[in-house]
mmCIF file of C-alpha atoms in Angstrom:
data_model
loop_
_atom_site.group_PDB
_atom_site.id
_atom_site.type_symbol
_atom_site.label_atom_id
_atom_site.label_comp_id
_atom_site.label_asym_id
_atom_site.label_seq_id
_atom_site.Cartn_x
_atom_site.Cartn_y
_atom_site.Cartn_z
ATOM 1 C CA MET A 15 7.842 33.606 -10.831
ATOM 2 C CA GLY A 16 6.867 35.394 -7.715
ATOM 3 C CA GLU A 17 5.786 34.763 -4.182
ATOM 4 C CA GLN A 18 2.270 35.190 -2.955
ATOM 5 C CA ALA A 19 1.811 36.854 0.396
ATOM 6 C CA VAL A 20 -0.144 34.883 2.945
ATOM 7 C CA THR A 21 -0.123 37.571 5.565
ATOM 8 C CA GLY A 22 -2.092 40.738 5.808
ATOM 9 C CA ALA A 23 -1.117 44.046 7.354
ATOM 10 C CA GLY A 24 1.183 43.785 10.364
ATOM 11 C CA ALA A 25 2.209 40.185 9.499
ATOM 12 C CA THR A 26 -1.208 38.818 10.423
ATOM 13 C CA PRO A 27 -2.536 35.988 8.288
ATOM 14 C CA ALA A 28 -4.622 37.001 5.317
ATOM 15 C CA PRO A 29 -8.213 35.711 5.497
ATOM 16 C CA GLY A 30 -8.489 32.181 4.084
ATOM 17 C CA ALA A 31 -4.715 31.654 3.736
ATOM 18 C CA THR A 32 -3.075 28.439 4.873
ATOM 19 C CA THR A 33 0.523 27.339 4.961
ATOM 20 C CA ALA A 34 2.776 24.683 6.511
ATOM 21 C CA GLY A 35 0.024 22.840 8.319
ATOM 22 C CA MET A 36 -1.468 25.885 9.973
ATOM 23 C CA THR A 37 -4.676 27.673 9.174
ATOM 24 C CA ALA A 38 -4.792 31.408 8.675
ATOM 25 C CA ASP A 39 -5.913 32.006 12.236
ATOM 26 C CA GLY A 40 -2.883 30.120 13.596
ATOM 27 C CA SER A 41 -4.733 26.983 14.697
ATOM 28 C CA PRO A 42 -3.304 23.637 13.540
ATOM 29 C CA ALA A 43 -4.877 22.103 10.461
ATOM 30 C CA ALA A 44 -6.330 18.605 10.728
ATOM 31 C CA SER A 45 -3.662 15.939 10.368
ATOM 32 C CA ALA A 46 -3.896 12.868 8.120
ATOM 33 C CA GLU A 47 -1.645 9.890 7.402
ATOM 34 C CA VAL A 48 0.405 9.740 4.220
ATOM 35 C CA PRO A 49 0.758 6.033 3.322
ATOM 36 C CA GLY A 50 4.361 4.997 2.862
ATOM 37 C CA ALA A 51 5.811 8.247 4.161
ATOM 38 C CA GLY A 52 5.984 7.402 7.843
ATOM 39 C CA MET A 53 4.658 10.818 8.796
ATOM 40 C CA SER A 54 1.518 12.919 8.884
ATOM 41 C CA ALA A 55 0.528 15.636 6.455
ATOM 42 C CA ASP A 56 -2.158 18.252 6.153
ATOM 43 C CA ALA A 57 -4.197 16.574 3.424
ATOM 44 C CA GLY A 58 -5.423 13.102 2.491
ATOM 45 C CA GLY A 59 -7.120 10.472 4.607
ATOM 46 C CA THR A 60 -6.186 7.849 7.130
ATOM 47 C CA GLY A 61 -6.245 4.194 6.235
ATOM 48 C CA ALA A 62 -6.654 4.954 2.551
ATOM 49 C CA PRO A 63 -6.486 1.830 0.382
ATOM 50 C CA ARG A 64 -3.127 1.228 -1.262
ATOM 51 C CA GLU A 65 -1.592 -1.705 -3.094
ATOM 52 C CA LEU A 66 1.699 -2.882 -4.551
ATOM 53 C CA THR A 67 2.186 -5.627 -7.147
ATOM 54 C CA ALA A 68 5.084 -7.750 -8.368
ATOM 55 C CA ASP A 69 5.434 -10.595 -10.834
ATOM 56 C CA LEU A 70 7.038 -13.747 -9.482
ATOM 57 C CA VAL A 71 7.543 -17.444 -10.121
ATOM 58 C CA ALA A 72 6.277 -19.666 -7.313
ATOM 59 C CA GLY A 73 8.757 -22.088 -5.787
ATOM 60 C CA PRO A 74 8.273 -25.831 -5.405
ATOM 61 C CA GLY A 75 4.846 -26.533 -3.964
ATOM 62 C CA GLY A 76 3.411 -23.254 -5.249
ATOM 63 C CA VAL A 77 1.451 -20.753 -3.170
ATOM 64 C CA MET A 78 -1.503 -21.923 -1.041
ATOM 65 C CA THR A 79 -4.666 -19.828 -1.422
ATOM 66 C CA ASP A 80 -7.945 -19.781 0.494
ATOM 67 C CA GLU A 81 -10.164 -20.041 -2.588
ATOM 68 C CA VAL A 82 -8.558 -22.603 -4.921
ATOM 69 C CA GLY A 83 -5.731 -24.275 -3.005
ATOM 70 C CA VAL A 84 -2.248 -24.296 -4.516
ATOM 71 C CA VAL A 85 -1.376 -22.078 -7.484
ATOM 72 C CA THR A 86 1.899 -22.542 -9.335
ATOM 73 C CA GLY A 87 3.950 -21.005 -12.134
ATOM 74 C CA GLU A 88 4.108 -17.371 -13.148
ATOM 75 C CA LEU A 89 2.038 -15.293 -10.732
ATOM 76 C CA THR A 90 1.407 -11.691 -9.766
ATOM 77 C CA LEU A 91 1.453 -10.859 -6.069
ATOM 78 C CA ARG A 92 -0.684 -7.994 -4.790
ATOM 79 C CA THR A 93 0.043 -6.625 -1.317
ATOM 80 C CA GLY A 94 -2.871 -4.420 -0.330
ATOM 81 C CA TYR A 95 -3.541 -2.148 2.616
ATOM 82 C CA ALA A 96 -6.980 -0.970 3.715
ATOM 83 C CA ASP A 97 -8.601 -0.190 7.049
ATOM 84 C CA GLY A 98 -5.547 -1.092 9.112
ATOM 85 C CA GLN A 99 -5.043 -4.494 7.497
ATOM 86 C CA VAL A 100 -2.594 -5.888 4.958
ATOM 87 C CA THR A 101 -3.739 -8.625 2.575
ATOM 88 C CA LEU A 102 -1.634 -10.735 0.218
ATOM 89 C CA ALA A 103 -3.307 -12.053 -2.922
ATOM 90 C CA VAL A 104 -2.024 -13.788 -6.049
ATOM 91 C CA GLN A 105 -3.285 -14.300 -9.553
ATOM 92 C CA TYR A 106 -1.982 -16.212 -12.513
ATOM 93 C CA LYS A 107 0.029 -13.678 -14.522
ATOM 94 C CA ASP A 108 -2.330 -11.519 -16.623
ATOM 95 C CA ALA A 109 -5.467 -13.303 -15.318
ATOM 96 C CA ASP A 110 -8.506 -11.540 -13.871
ATOM 97 C CA GLU A 111 -9.130 -13.566 -10.700
ATOM 98 C CA TRP A 112 -7.289 -12.846 -7.458
ATOM 99 C CA TYR A 113 -6.888 -15.404 -4.658
ATOM 100 C CA VAL A 114 -6.058 -14.568 -1.043
ATOM 101 C CA VAL A 115 -2.835 -16.200 0.122
ATOM 102 C CA THR A 116 -3.573 -18.548 3.015
ATOM 103 C CA GLY A 117 -2.402 -16.789 6.173
ATOM 104 C CA GLY A 118 -1.879 -13.627 4.131
ATOM 105 C CA LYS A 119 -4.044 -11.252 6.210
ATOM 106 C CA ALA A 120 -2.719 -9.360 9.209
ATOM 107 C CA PRO A 121 -3.230 -6.064 11.033
ATOM 108 C CA LEU A 122 -0.808 -3.328 10.035
ATOM 109 C CA ALA A 123 -0.942 -0.324 12.342
ATOM 110 C CA ASP A 124 1.313 1.897 10.240
ATOM 111 C CA PRO A 125 0.652 1.951 6.482
ATOM 112 C CA ALA A 126 4.274 3.030 6.006
ATOM 113 C CA GLY A 127 5.150 -0.619 6.667
ATOM 114 C CA LEU A 128 3.413 -1.786 3.487
ATOM 115 C CA ASP A 129 6.584 -1.484 1.388
ATOM 116 C CA ALA A 130 8.504 -3.715 3.817
ATOM 117 C CA VAL A 131 5.708 -6.305 3.997
ATOM 118 C CA HIS A 132 5.550 -6.414 0.197
ATOM 119 C CA ALA A 133 9.329 -6.798 -0.153
ATOM 120 C CA ILE A 134 9.371 -9.668 2.362
ATOM 121 C CA ALA A 135 6.415 -11.420 0.693
ATOM 122 C CA VAL A 136 8.091 -11.186 -2.728
ATOM 123 C CA ALA A 137 11.359 -12.508 -1.294
ATOM 124 C CA LEU A 138 9.579 -15.472 0.283
ATOM 125 C CA LEU A 139 7.380 -16.404 -2.672
ATOM 126 C CA HIS A 140 9.604 -15.655 -5.686
ATOM 127 C CA ARG A 141 11.623 -18.850 -6.171
ATOM 128 C CA PRO A 142 12.347 -19.282 -9.910
ATOM 129 C CA GLU A 143 15.289 -21.601 -9.155
ATOM 130 C CA GLY A 144 13.318 -23.745 -6.717
#
């Protein structure tokens, strides 16, 4: 293994080289969000769609959805992030149809918060013992 030089003669950047968030001419590269990392990086896009899923058993009374009312039993929860908004949806385990959880849409300024929102939603909805 070897290192590749990114500088030209006299420690000036080689044409076309980039490193550590800087372009070869020394100007900062464009910044973009890295979902879940809580920081910015040099590549990727902002507000990129992302989702997390977890299987759960609904507690007494089930989970209220906008489309079909209450769903009960073994479910899969999907916590999705897109365009600055988080959305919770459920489906019967291994089914095709997803239903938005009533009240399960909210703005989320920092996509790094998606993991926490998902963990809280799972903790609230997963009630196998009642």
